[in-house]
């Protein structure tokens, strides 16, 4: 052994358990970062157990993940039967019959360097402004089932917007597995039957497979889904339960044929004991009812979902049980968990795939060597905890702020006590007209504004500069912005036309 080898403490073998969205995203991201000649990456997945197969709506951050892998967006959209997503259309959440959209976009335009929403807040108090939705191009595009890429048209600059995707979860995992294997990841198809630990440290040393094979590793990534095979079943890390605030604990999913023009936003429809998602793909529509089992039975939930399908059912109902919350530590000893093994909040704002991505980004920036420096581990765990608590608060607001009086589930949600951190955010907005966000918040100012406005939580303050402007001029300016948006939207192709022209009819470009 020469000196260099003796002091080399780099991790040489990483083992990933699980081949769902989390497993293959992890495999692709790690293989893209490490030289396969130095660090061997192995992924074990059980075809028998399968993947959860839901998780089809994303947030714009996913594009960075794909760009890092040099993925061509058109190629990716074809392979995963994807459509575009401009935001989420919340139907009946505030009150039955009332809608608002949470867009990946900003509102209006700054006037005298003061954000638009201060002008809007003043005019709204006087009932001289429409709902915030009227001043957002992306919202109006989604309302009219239109789509164009940002900057495709100069008028779009009126209100900046971003986009994400709806895709087929099974095809996404398959697509990533192709990339990861091309980058050198070794895939083993087997069930993990035994986990072998070091008797002194408790660190995991190897996995025993049902094929008889023993897989040794230095670092293990647990992507085994709700099972939490390594992080929980083996290391007993513990789970923090958030069910007191995020009351839904089950979902029933049922894809159907697509009969309407695909929407350019995810549909989220408030239901008696939860909510229903509708996610349009190129070849089908993904549907599910997320509900609280204290308020509705599985059979009735499935029946209600079936009644609401826009096309013919393509499969039997698939029931999924979950407990909202987070793993107490994402990183414990030489195990890091990603995806459902690390916890689950709610599919409401498509935060799970975002969390997979941000967990991987954090891990890659704080990657250990064989010494497993505890400061690295604590830093990553604490950062992930903060991020998740912030997401949790954003989700709780959706339930807490409802005005669906007379429906037991919703009445209970409205009256529940909320985390202090959320109460402070609401109060801060009311007093300052400015959402309180920092660098660990995934949902920024515009997202919180969308929620506050959608749930009619109004500030009682606006920036005093607003009063320097003649009120009629401001009213006219707001009307102009709205009109300009509507004129722009009228000229855009429908979402369906855009996909037909740019995705389904083009030649596949080779991957870089
Ligand atoms: P899984 O897909 O369950 O994969 C687990 C893997 O581990 C499988 O390959 C399995 O075979 C393997 N495995 C388990 N045990 C063993 C073993 N003993 N041996 C070998 N292999 C094993 N997220 C979003 O971002 N957007 C959404 O719209 C969204 N909607 C959702 C709707 C619902 C109802 C639910 C429950 C989740 C939703 N999610 C959503 C979350 C999303 O589905 C998951 O984050 C994502 O699919 C990742 O899952 P996973 O890979 O962690 O787990």
Coordinates of C-alpha atoms and ligand atoms in Angstrom, one line a residue:
X1 CA 0.0 0.0 0.0
X2 CA 1.5 3.4 -1.0
X3 CA 1.1 6.5 1.2
X4 CA -1.6 8.0 -1.1
X5 CA -3.8 4.9 -0.7
X6 CA -3.2 4.8 3.0
X7 CA -4.5 8.3 3.5
X8 CA -7.3 8.1 0.9
X9 CA -10.5 8.2 2.9
X10 CA -12.8 8.6 -0.1
X11 CA -15.9 6.5 -0.1
X12 CA -15.5 3.8 -2.8
X13 CA -18.9 2.1 -2.8
X14 CA -22.4 3.4 -2.5
X15 CA -25.4 1.2 -2.4
X16 CA -28.9 2.5 -3.2
X17 CA -31.9 0.5 -2.0
X18 CA -35.0 1.2 -4.2
X19 CA -35.7 1.9 -7.8
X20 CA -38.6 4.3 -7.7
X21 CA -38.4 8.0 -8.5
X22 CA -36.1 8.6 -5.5
X23 CA -33.8 5.7 -6.2
X24 CA -33.2 6.5 -9.8
X25 CA -33.0 10.2 -9.3
X26 CA -30.3 9.5 -6.6
X27 CA -28.5 7.0 -8.9
X28 CA -28.4 9.5 -11.8
X29 CA -27.3 12.4 -9.6
X30 CA -24.5 10.5 -7.9
X31 CA -23.3 8.9 -11.0
X32 CA -23.2 12.3 -12.7
X33 CA -21.0 13.6 -9.9
X34 CA -18.6 10.7 -9.1
X35 CA -16.0 9.0 -11.4
X36 CA -17.2 5.4 -11.7
X37 CA -13.6 4.3 -11.8
X38 CA -13.3 5.5 -8.2
X39 CA -16.7 5.2 -6.7
X40 CA -18.9 2.2 -7.5
X41 CA -22.6 2.8 -7.4
X42 CA -25.0 -0.2 -7.1
X43 CA -28.8 0.1 -7.0
X44 CA -31.0 -2.8 -5.7
X45 CA -34.6 -2.8 -6.6
X46 CA -37.4 -5.3 -6.2
X47 CA -39.7 -5.8 -9.1
X48 CA -41.9 -7.9 -6.9
X49 CA -42.5 -5.0 -4.4
X50 CA -42.7 -2.5 -7.3
X51 CA -42.8 1.3 -7.0
X52 CA -45.6 3.5 -5.7
X53 CA -46.3 4.7 -9.2
X54 CA -47.9 8.1 -8.3
X55 CA -46.1 11.4 -8.1
X56 CA -46.7 12.9 -11.5
X57 CA -46.8 16.7 -10.8
X58 CA -43.6 18.7 -10.3
X59 CA -42.3 22.2 -9.6
X60 CA -40.0 24.2 -11.9
X61 CA -36.9 23.2 -9.9
X62 CA -37.0 19.8 -11.7
X63 CA -35.7 21.5 -14.8
X64 CA -32.4 22.1 -13.0
X65 CA -32.1 18.4 -12.3
X66 CA -32.6 17.5 -15.9
X67 CA -30.2 20.2 -17.1
X68 CA -27.5 18.9 -14.8
X69 CA -27.9 15.6 -16.5
X70 CA -27.8 17.2 -20.0
X71 CA -31.3 16.0 -20.7
X72 CA -33.0 17.4 -23.7
X73 CA -36.4 18.7 -22.6
X74 CA -38.3 17.6 -25.7
X75 CA -36.8 14.1 -25.6
X76 CA -37.7 13.9 -21.9
X77 CA -41.3 15.0 -22.5
X78 CA -41.8 12.4 -25.2
X79 CA -40.3 9.6 -23.1
X80 CA -42.4 10.4 -20.1
X81 CA -45.6 11.4 -22.0
X82 CA -45.3 14.7 -20.2
X83 CA -47.4 17.9 -20.4
X84 CA -46.6 21.4 -19.1
X85 CA -47.6 22.7 -15.7
X86 CA -48.0 26.5 -15.0
X87 CA -49.3 26.0 -11.5
X88 CA -52.1 24.5 -9.5
X89 CA -55.8 25.3 -9.9
X90 CA -57.4 25.2 -6.5
X91 CA -61.1 24.7 -6.9
X92 CA -63.4 25.1 -3.9
X93 CA -60.6 25.3 -1.3
X94 CA -61.6 28.7 0.0
X95 CA -65.3 28.2 -0.5
X96 CA -67.3 25.8 -2.7
X97 CA -67.5 27.3 -6.2
X98 CA -64.6 29.7 -5.8
X99 CA -61.3 29.1 -7.5
X100 CA -57.8 30.5 -7.6
X101 CA -54.5 29.4 -9.2
X102 CA -51.1 29.1 -7.5
X103 CA -48.9 29.9 -10.4
X104 CA -45.1 29.6 -10.9
X105 CA -45.2 33.3 -11.6
X106 CA -45.3 36.9 -10.4
X107 CA -48.1 39.3 -10.4
X108 CA -48.5 42.6 -12.3
X109 CA -45.6 45.0 -12.7
X110 CA -43.7 47.1 -10.3
X111 CA -44.7 50.8 -10.2
X112 CA -42.2 53.3 -8.8
X113 CA -40.1 50.3 -7.6
X114 CA -42.8 49.2 -5.2
X115 CA -44.1 45.7 -5.7
X116 CA -47.4 45.5 -7.5
X117 CA -49.3 43.8 -4.6
X118 CA -49.1 46.9 -2.5
X119 CA -51.1 48.9 -5.1
X120 CA -53.4 45.9 -5.5
X121 CA -53.9 45.7 -1.7
X122 CA -55.0 49.3 -1.5
X123 CA -57.4 49.0 -4.5
X124 CA -58.7 45.7 -3.2
X125 CA -59.6 47.3 0.1
X126 CA -61.7 49.7 -1.9
X127 CA -63.2 47.0 -4.1
X128 CA -61.6 48.7 -7.1
X129 CA -59.4 45.7 -8.0
X130 CA -60.1 42.2 -9.2
X131 CA -58.7 39.1 -7.5
X132 CA -54.9 38.9 -7.8
X133 CA -55.3 36.1 -10.4
X134 CA -56.5 38.8 -12.9
X135 CA -53.0 40.3 -13.0
X136 CA -50.9 37.2 -13.7
X137 CA -50.2 36.0 -17.2
X138 CA -49.5 32.4 -16.2
X139 CA -52.8 32.2 -14.3
X140 CA -54.8 33.5 -17.2
X141 CA -52.9 31.1 -19.6
X142 CA -53.9 28.2 -17.3
X143 CA -57.5 29.4 -17.0
X144 CA -57.7 29.4 -20.8
X145 CA -55.7 26.1 -21.2
X146 CA -53.1 28.0 -23.2
X147 CA -49.3 27.5 -23.1
X148 CA -46.1 29.1 -24.5
X149 CA -42.6 29.0 -23.2
X150 CA -41.4 32.0 -21.3
X151 CA -40.0 34.8 -23.5
X152 CA -41.5 33.2 -26.6
X153 CA -43.3 36.5 -27.0
X154 CA -42.3 39.9 -25.8
X155 CA -45.6 40.6 -24.2
X156 CA -45.0 37.7 -21.8
X157 CA -42.5 39.9 -20.0
X158 CA -45.5 41.7 -18.5
X159 CA -45.4 39.1 -15.8
X160 CA -42.6 36.7 -15.6
X161 CA -43.5 33.0 -15.3
X162 CA -41.9 29.6 -15.0
X163 CA -43.2 26.1 -15.7
X164 CA -42.8 22.5 -14.6
X165 CA -44.1 19.2 -15.9
X166 CA -46.7 16.5 -15.4
X167 CA -45.3 13.1 -16.3
X168 CA -45.9 9.4 -16.0
X169 CA -44.1 8.3 -12.8
X170 CA -43.3 4.8 -14.1
X171 CA -41.8 6.2 -17.3
X172 CA -39.9 8.8 -15.4
X173 CA -38.1 6.2 -13.2
X174 CA -37.4 4.1 -16.4
X175 CA -36.0 7.1 -18.2
X176 CA -33.7 8.0 -15.3
X177 CA -32.6 4.3 -14.9
X178 CA -31.4 4.5 -18.6
X179 CA -29.3 7.6 -17.9
X180 CA -27.9 6.2 -14.6
X181 CA -27.0 2.9 -16.1
X182 CA -25.3 4.6 -19.0
X183 CA -23.3 6.6 -16.5
X184 CA -22.1 3.3 -14.9
X185 CA -24.6 2.5 -12.2
X186 CA -25.0 -1.3 -11.6
X187 CA -28.6 -2.4 -11.3
X188 CA -29.5 -5.5 -9.3
X189 CA -33.0 -6.9 -9.4
X190 CA -33.6 -8.6 -6.0
X191 CA -35.3 -8.4 -2.6
X192 CA -33.2 -7.2 0.3
X193 CA -33.8 -9.9 2.9
X194 CA -31.2 -9.1 5.5
X195 CA -29.3 -6.0 6.6
X196 CA -25.9 -6.6 8.3
X197 CA -24.5 -4.1 10.7
X198 CA -21.2 -3.6 12.5
X199 CA -21.8 -4.8 16.0
X200 CA -19.9 -1.9 17.6
X201 CA -21.0 1.1 15.6
X202 CA -24.3 0.0 14.2
X203 CA -23.1 1.2 10.8
X204 CA -24.5 -0.9 7.9
X205 CA -21.9 -3.1 6.3
X206 CA -23.8 -5.2 3.7
X207 CA -27.2 -6.4 2.4
X208 CA -28.2 -9.9 2.0
X209 CA -30.4 -10.5 -1.1
X210 CA -32.9 -13.2 -1.8
X211 CA -30.6 -14.4 -4.6
X212 CA -28.1 -15.3 -2.0
X213 CA -25.8 -12.5 -3.0
X214 CA -24.2 -10.2 -0.4
X215 CA -23.8 -6.6 -1.4
X216 CA -21.2 -4.7 0.6
X217 CA -21.1 -0.9 0.8
X218 CA -19.6 2.0 2.6
X219 CA -22.4 4.4 2.2
X220 CA -26.1 3.4 1.9
X221 CA -28.9 5.5 0.4
X222 CA -32.3 4.3 1.6
X223 CA -34.9 4.9 -1.2
X224 CA -37.1 2.0 -0.2
X225 CA -40.3 4.0 0.0
X226 CA -42.6 4.0 3.0
X227 CA -40.8 0.8 4.1
X228 CA -37.7 2.8 5.3
X229 CA -35.9 -0.5 5.2
X230 CA -32.5 0.8 6.4
X231 CA -33.3 4.2 8.1
X232 CA -36.2 2.9 10.1
X233 CA -36.5 -0.9 10.1
X234 CA -32.8 -1.2 10.8
X235 CA -31.6 2.0 12.4
X236 CA -34.9 2.9 14.2
X237 CA -34.3 6.6 13.5
X238 CA -37.9 7.6 14.4
X239 CA -40.7 9.5 12.7
X240 CA -42.2 12.8 13.5
X241 CA -45.9 12.6 13.0
X242 CA -47.7 15.8 11.5
X243 CA -51.1 14.2 11.3
X244 CA -52.5 16.7 13.8
X245 CA -52.1 19.4 11.1
X246 CA -52.0 17.5 7.8
X247 CA -55.0 15.2 8.5
X248 CA -55.2 13.3 5.3
X249 CA -53.8 9.8 5.7
X250 CA -55.0 7.9 2.6
X251 CA -55.3 8.2 -1.2
X252 CA -57.1 6.3 -3.9
X253 CA -55.6 6.7 -7.4
X254 CA -57.3 5.8 -10.7
X255 CA -56.1 6.9 -14.1
X256 CA -58.6 7.5 -16.9
X257 CA -58.7 8.3 -20.6
X258 CA -58.3 11.9 -21.6
X259 CA -61.3 13.4 -23.3
X260 CA -60.8 17.1 -22.8
X261 CA -58.0 19.5 -23.9
X262 CA -55.2 18.9 -21.3
X263 CA -55.1 21.6 -18.7
X264 CA -51.9 23.5 -18.3
X265 CA -52.2 23.4 -14.5
X266 CA -52.7 20.6 -12.0
X267 CA -56.3 20.5 -10.9
X268 CA -56.9 20.3 -7.1
X269 CA -60.6 20.0 -6.3
X270 CA -61.7 20.3 -2.6
X271 CA -63.9 17.3 -1.7
X272 CA -65.9 16.4 1.4
X273 CA -63.1 14.7 3.3
X274 CA -60.0 15.9 1.4
X275 CA -59.2 16.8 -2.2
X276 CA -58.9 15.3 -5.6
X277 CA -56.0 15.7 -8.1
X278 CA -56.3 15.7 -11.8
X279 CA -53.1 15.5 -13.7
X280 CA -53.2 15.6 -17.5
X281 CA -50.6 13.6 -19.4
X282 CA -50.3 13.0 -23.2
X283 CA -51.8 9.5 -23.1
X284 CA -54.1 9.6 -20.0
X285 CA -55.2 11.6 -17.0
X286 CA -53.9 10.8 -13.5
X287 CA -56.6 11.1 -10.8
X288 CA -56.6 10.6 -7.1
X289 CA -58.6 11.4 -4.0
X290 CA -56.5 12.3 -1.0
X291 CA -58.6 11.9 2.2
X292 CA -58.8 11.6 5.9
X293 CA -60.0 8.2 7.0
X294 CA -61.7 9.6 10.0
X295 CA -64.3 11.2 7.7
X296 CA -64.8 8.9 4.8
X297 CA -64.5 5.1 4.1
X298 CA -62.2 3.7 1.4
X299 CA -65.2 2.5 -0.7
X300 CA -67.0 5.8 -0.7
X301 CA -63.8 7.7 -1.5
X302 CA -63.2 5.4 -4.5
X303 CA -66.8 5.9 -5.6
X304 CA -66.6 9.7 -5.3
X305 CA -63.4 9.6 -7.3
X306 CA -65.0 7.5 -10.0
X307 CA -67.9 9.9 -10.3
X308 CA -65.5 12.7 -10.9
X309 CA -63.4 11.1 -13.7
X310 CA -63.5 13.0 -17.0
X311 CA -63.0 9.8 -19.0
X312 CA -63.2 6.0 -18.7
X313 CA -61.3 4.4 -15.9
X314 CA -58.1 2.7 -17.1
X315 CA -57.4 0.6 -13.9
X316 CA -58.9 -0.5 -10.7
X317 CA -58.6 1.9 -7.8
X318 CA -55.3 1.7 -6.0
X319 CA -55.3 2.5 -2.3
X320 CA -52.4 4.1 -0.6
X321 CA -52.0 4.7 3.2
X322 CA -49.5 7.2 4.6
X323 CA -48.7 9.1 7.8
X324 CA -47.8 12.7 7.2
X325 CA -44.5 13.8 8.7
X326 CA -40.8 13.5 8.4
X327 CA -38.1 11.1 9.5
X328 CA -36.4 12.5 12.6
X329 CA -33.0 12.4 10.8
X330 CA -32.5 12.0 7.1
X331 CA -28.9 11.0 7.7
X332 CA -28.1 8.5 10.5
X333 CA -24.7 6.8 10.7
X334 CA -23.8 5.7 7.1
X335 CA -27.4 5.8 5.9
X336 CA -29.1 8.7 4.1
X337 CA -32.7 8.4 3.2
X338 CA -34.4 10.0 0.2
X339 CA -38.0 10.1 -1.1
X340 CA -40.8 8.4 0.8
X341 CA -38.3 6.7 3.2
X342 CA -37.6 10.2 4.5
X343 CA -41.2 11.2 5.1
X344 CA -44.3 12.4 3.3
X345 CA -46.4 15.5 3.7
X346 CA -49.1 15.7 1.1
X347 CA -49.1 15.6 -2.6
X348 CA -50.9 18.9 -2.5
X349 CA -48.0 21.2 -3.8
X350 CA -45.8 18.5 -5.5
X351 CA -43.2 18.9 -2.8
X352 CA -41.9 15.3 -2.7
X353 CA -39.9 15.3 -5.9
X354 CA -38.6 18.7 -5.0
X355 CA -37.5 17.3 -1.6
X356 CA -35.8 14.4 -3.3
X357 CA -33.9 16.9 -5.4
X358 CA -33.0 19.3 -2.6
X359 CA -31.9 16.4 -0.3
X360 CA -29.6 15.2 -3.1
X361 CA -28.2 18.7 -3.7
X362 CA -27.5 19.0 0.0
X363 CA -25.9 15.6 0.3
X364 CA -23.7 16.3 -2.7
X365 CA -22.5 19.5 -1.2
X366 CA -21.8 17.9 2.1
X367 CA -20.6 14.5 0.9
X368 CA -18.8 12.5 3.6
X369 CA -15.6 10.6 3.5
X370 CA -15.1 7.4 5.5
X371 CA -14.7 9.4 8.7
X372 CA -18.4 10.4 8.6
X373 CA -17.8 13.8 10.2
X374 CA -20.7 14.4 12.5
X375 CA -20.8 18.2 11.8
X376 CA -21.6 17.4 8.1
X377 CA -24.3 15.1 9.2
X378 CA -25.8 17.6 11.7
X379 CA -25.7 20.4 9.1
X380 CA -27.6 18.4 6.5
X381 CA -30.1 17.1 9.0
X382 CA -30.9 20.5 10.4
X383 CA -31.1 22.2 7.0
X384 CA -33.5 19.5 5.7
X385 CA -35.6 19.8 8.9
X386 CA -36.0 23.5 8.4
X387 CA -36.9 23.2 4.8
X388 CA -39.5 20.6 5.6
X389 CA -41.1 22.5 8.4
X390 CA -41.4 25.5 6.1
X391 CA -43.1 23.4 3.4
X392 CA -45.3 21.9 6.1
X393 CA -46.5 25.3 7.2
X394 CA -47.3 26.3 3.6
X395 CA -49.4 23.2 3.2
X396 CA -51.2 23.6 6.6
X397 CA -52.3 27.1 5.5
X398 CA -54.3 25.4 2.6
X399 CA -56.4 23.6 5.2
X400 CA -56.5 26.0 8.0
X401 CA -57.7 29.0 5.9
X402 CA -60.7 27.3 4.4
X403 CA -64.2 28.8 4.7
X404 CA -66.1 25.6 3.8
X405 CA -68.5 25.9 6.8
X406 CA -70.7 23.0 7.7
X407 CA -68.4 20.2 6.4
X408 CA -66.9 18.2 9.3
X409 CA -63.5 17.7 7.9
X410 CA -63.1 21.3 6.8
X411 CA -64.6 22.7 10.0
X412 CA -62.0 20.7 12.0
X413 CA -59.2 21.9 9.8
X414 CA -60.3 25.5 10.2
X415 CA -60.4 25.2 14.0
X416 CA -57.1 23.3 14.5
X417 CA -54.3 25.0 16.3
X418 CA -51.5 25.8 13.9
X419 CA -47.7 25.9 14.4
X420 CA -46.5 29.1 15.9
X421 CA -44.2 29.6 12.9
X422 CA -47.3 29.7 10.6
X423 CA -49.3 32.0 12.9
X424 CA -46.4 34.4 12.8
X425 CA -46.2 34.4 9.0
X426 CA -49.9 35.1 8.7
X427 CA -49.7 38.0 11.2
X428 CA -46.6 39.3 9.5
X429 CA -48.3 39.5 6.2
X430 CA -51.4 41.2 7.6
X431 CA -49.2 43.9 9.2
X432 CA -46.7 44.4 6.4
X433 CA -48.3 43.3 3.2
X434 CA -45.1 41.4 2.6
X435 CA -44.8 37.6 3.0
X436 CA -42.0 36.5 5.4
X437 CA -39.6 34.3 3.4
X438 CA -35.9 33.4 3.6
X439 CA -33.4 31.4 1.6
X440 CA -34.6 28.1 3.0
X441 CA -38.2 28.6 1.9
X442 CA -38.9 26.9 -1.3
X443 CA -42.2 28.8 -1.7
X444 CA -41.3 32.4 -2.1
X445 CA -43.2 35.7 -2.0
X446 CA -45.4 35.0 -5.0
X447 CA -46.5 31.6 -3.7
X448 CA -47.5 33.0 -0.3
X449 CA -49.3 35.9 -2.0
X450 CA -51.2 33.4 -4.1
X451 CA -52.3 31.6 -1.0
X452 CA -53.1 34.7 1.0
X453 CA -55.1 36.2 -1.8
X454 CA -56.8 32.9 -2.7
X455 CA -58.0 32.4 0.9
X456 CA -58.9 36.1 1.2
X457 CA -56.3 36.8 3.9
X458 CA -55.9 40.6 3.4
X459 CA -53.2 42.9 4.8
X460 CA -54.3 46.0 6.7
X461 CA -51.2 47.9 5.5
X462 CA -49.7 48.9 2.2
X463 CA -46.6 50.8 1.3
X464 CA -47.3 54.6 1.8
X465 CA -45.8 55.5 -1.6
X466 CA -48.9 54.0 -3.1
X467 CA -50.8 57.0 -1.8
X468 CA -48.6 59.4 -3.8
X469 CA -50.4 58.2 -6.9
X470 CA -53.7 59.4 -8.1
X471 CA -56.2 56.6 -7.3
X472 CA -57.9 56.8 -10.7
X473 CA -54.5 56.4 -12.4
X474 CA -53.8 53.3 -10.3
X475 CA -57.2 51.9 -11.1
X476 CA -56.6 52.5 -14.8
X477 CA -53.1 50.9 -14.6
X478 CA -54.5 47.8 -13.1
X479 CA -57.2 47.6 -15.7
X480 CA -54.5 48.0 -18.4
X481 CA -52.4 45.2 -17.0
X482 CA -55.3 42.9 -17.0
X483 CA -56.3 43.8 -20.5
X484 CA -52.8 43.4 -21.8
X485 CA -52.6 40.0 -20.2
X486 CA -55.9 38.9 -21.8
X487 CA -54.8 40.2 -25.2
X488 CA -51.6 38.2 -24.9
X489 CA -53.4 35.1 -23.8
X490 CA -55.8 35.3 -26.8
X491 CA -52.9 35.1 -29.2
X492 CA -51.3 32.0 -27.6
X493 CA -51.8 28.4 -28.8
X494 CA -53.7 26.0 -26.6
X495 CA -51.7 23.7 -24.4
X496 CA -52.7 20.8 -26.7
X497 CA -51.7 22.7 -29.9
X498 CA -48.4 23.6 -28.3
X499 CA -47.6 20.0 -27.3
X500 CA -48.7 18.6 -30.7
X501 CA -46.5 21.1 -32.6
X502 CA -43.4 21.0 -30.4
X503 CA -43.4 17.6 -28.6
X504 CA -45.3 14.9 -30.3
X505 CA -44.6 15.7 -33.9
X506 CA -40.9 16.5 -33.8
X507 CA -38.0 14.2 -34.5
X508 CA -36.3 12.9 -31.3
X509 CA -33.0 14.7 -30.8
X510 CA -30.2 12.6 -29.5
X511 CA -29.2 13.0 -25.9
X512 CA -25.9 14.8 -25.3
Ligands
LIG1 P1 -41.3 4.0 -4.2 O1 -41.8 4.4 -5.5 O2 -42.2 3.3 -3.3 O3 -40.0 3.1 -4.5 C1 -39.5 2.2 -3.5 C2 -38.5 1.3 -4.1 O4 -37.9 0.5 -3.1 C3 -39.1 0.3 -5.1 O5 -38.3 0.2 -6.2 C4 -39.2 -1.0 -4.3 O6 -39.2 -2.1 -5.1 C5 -37.9 -0.8 -3.5 N1 -37.9 -1.7 -2.3 C6 -38.6 -1.6 -1.2 N2 -38.3 -2.6 -0.3 C7 -37.3 -3.3 -0.9 C8 -36.6 -4.4 -0.6 N3 -36.8 -5.1 0.6 N4 -35.7 -4.9 -1.4 C9 -35.4 -4.3 -2.6 N5 -36.1 -3.2 -3.0 C10 -37.0 -2.7 -2.2 N6 -44.7 13.7 -5.4 C11 -44.6 14.8 -6.2 O7 -43.5 15.4 -6.3 N7 -45.7 15.1 -7.0 C12 -46.9 14.5 -6.9 O8 -47.8 14.9 -7.6 C13 -47.0 13.4 -5.9 N8 -48.2 12.8 -5.8 C14 -48.3 11.8 -4.8 C15 -49.5 11.2 -4.6 C16 -49.6 10.2 -3.6 C17 -50.9 9.6 -3.2 C18 -48.4 9.8 -2.9 C19 -48.5 8.7 -1.8 C20 -47.2 10.4 -3.2 C21 -47.1 11.4 -4.1 N9 -45.9 12.0 -4.4 C22 -45.8 13.0 -5.2 C23 -44.7 11.5 -3.8 C24 -43.9 10.6 -4.8 O9 -44.8 9.6 -5.3 C25 -42.7 10.0 -4.2 O10 -41.9 11.0 -3.6 C26 -41.8 9.4 -5.3 O11 -42.6 8.6 -6.1 C27 -40.7 8.7 -4.7 O12 -41.1 7.5 -4.2 P2 -39.9 6.5 -3.7 O13 -39.0 6.3 -4.8 O14 -39.4 7.1 -2.4 O15 -40.7 5.2 -3.3

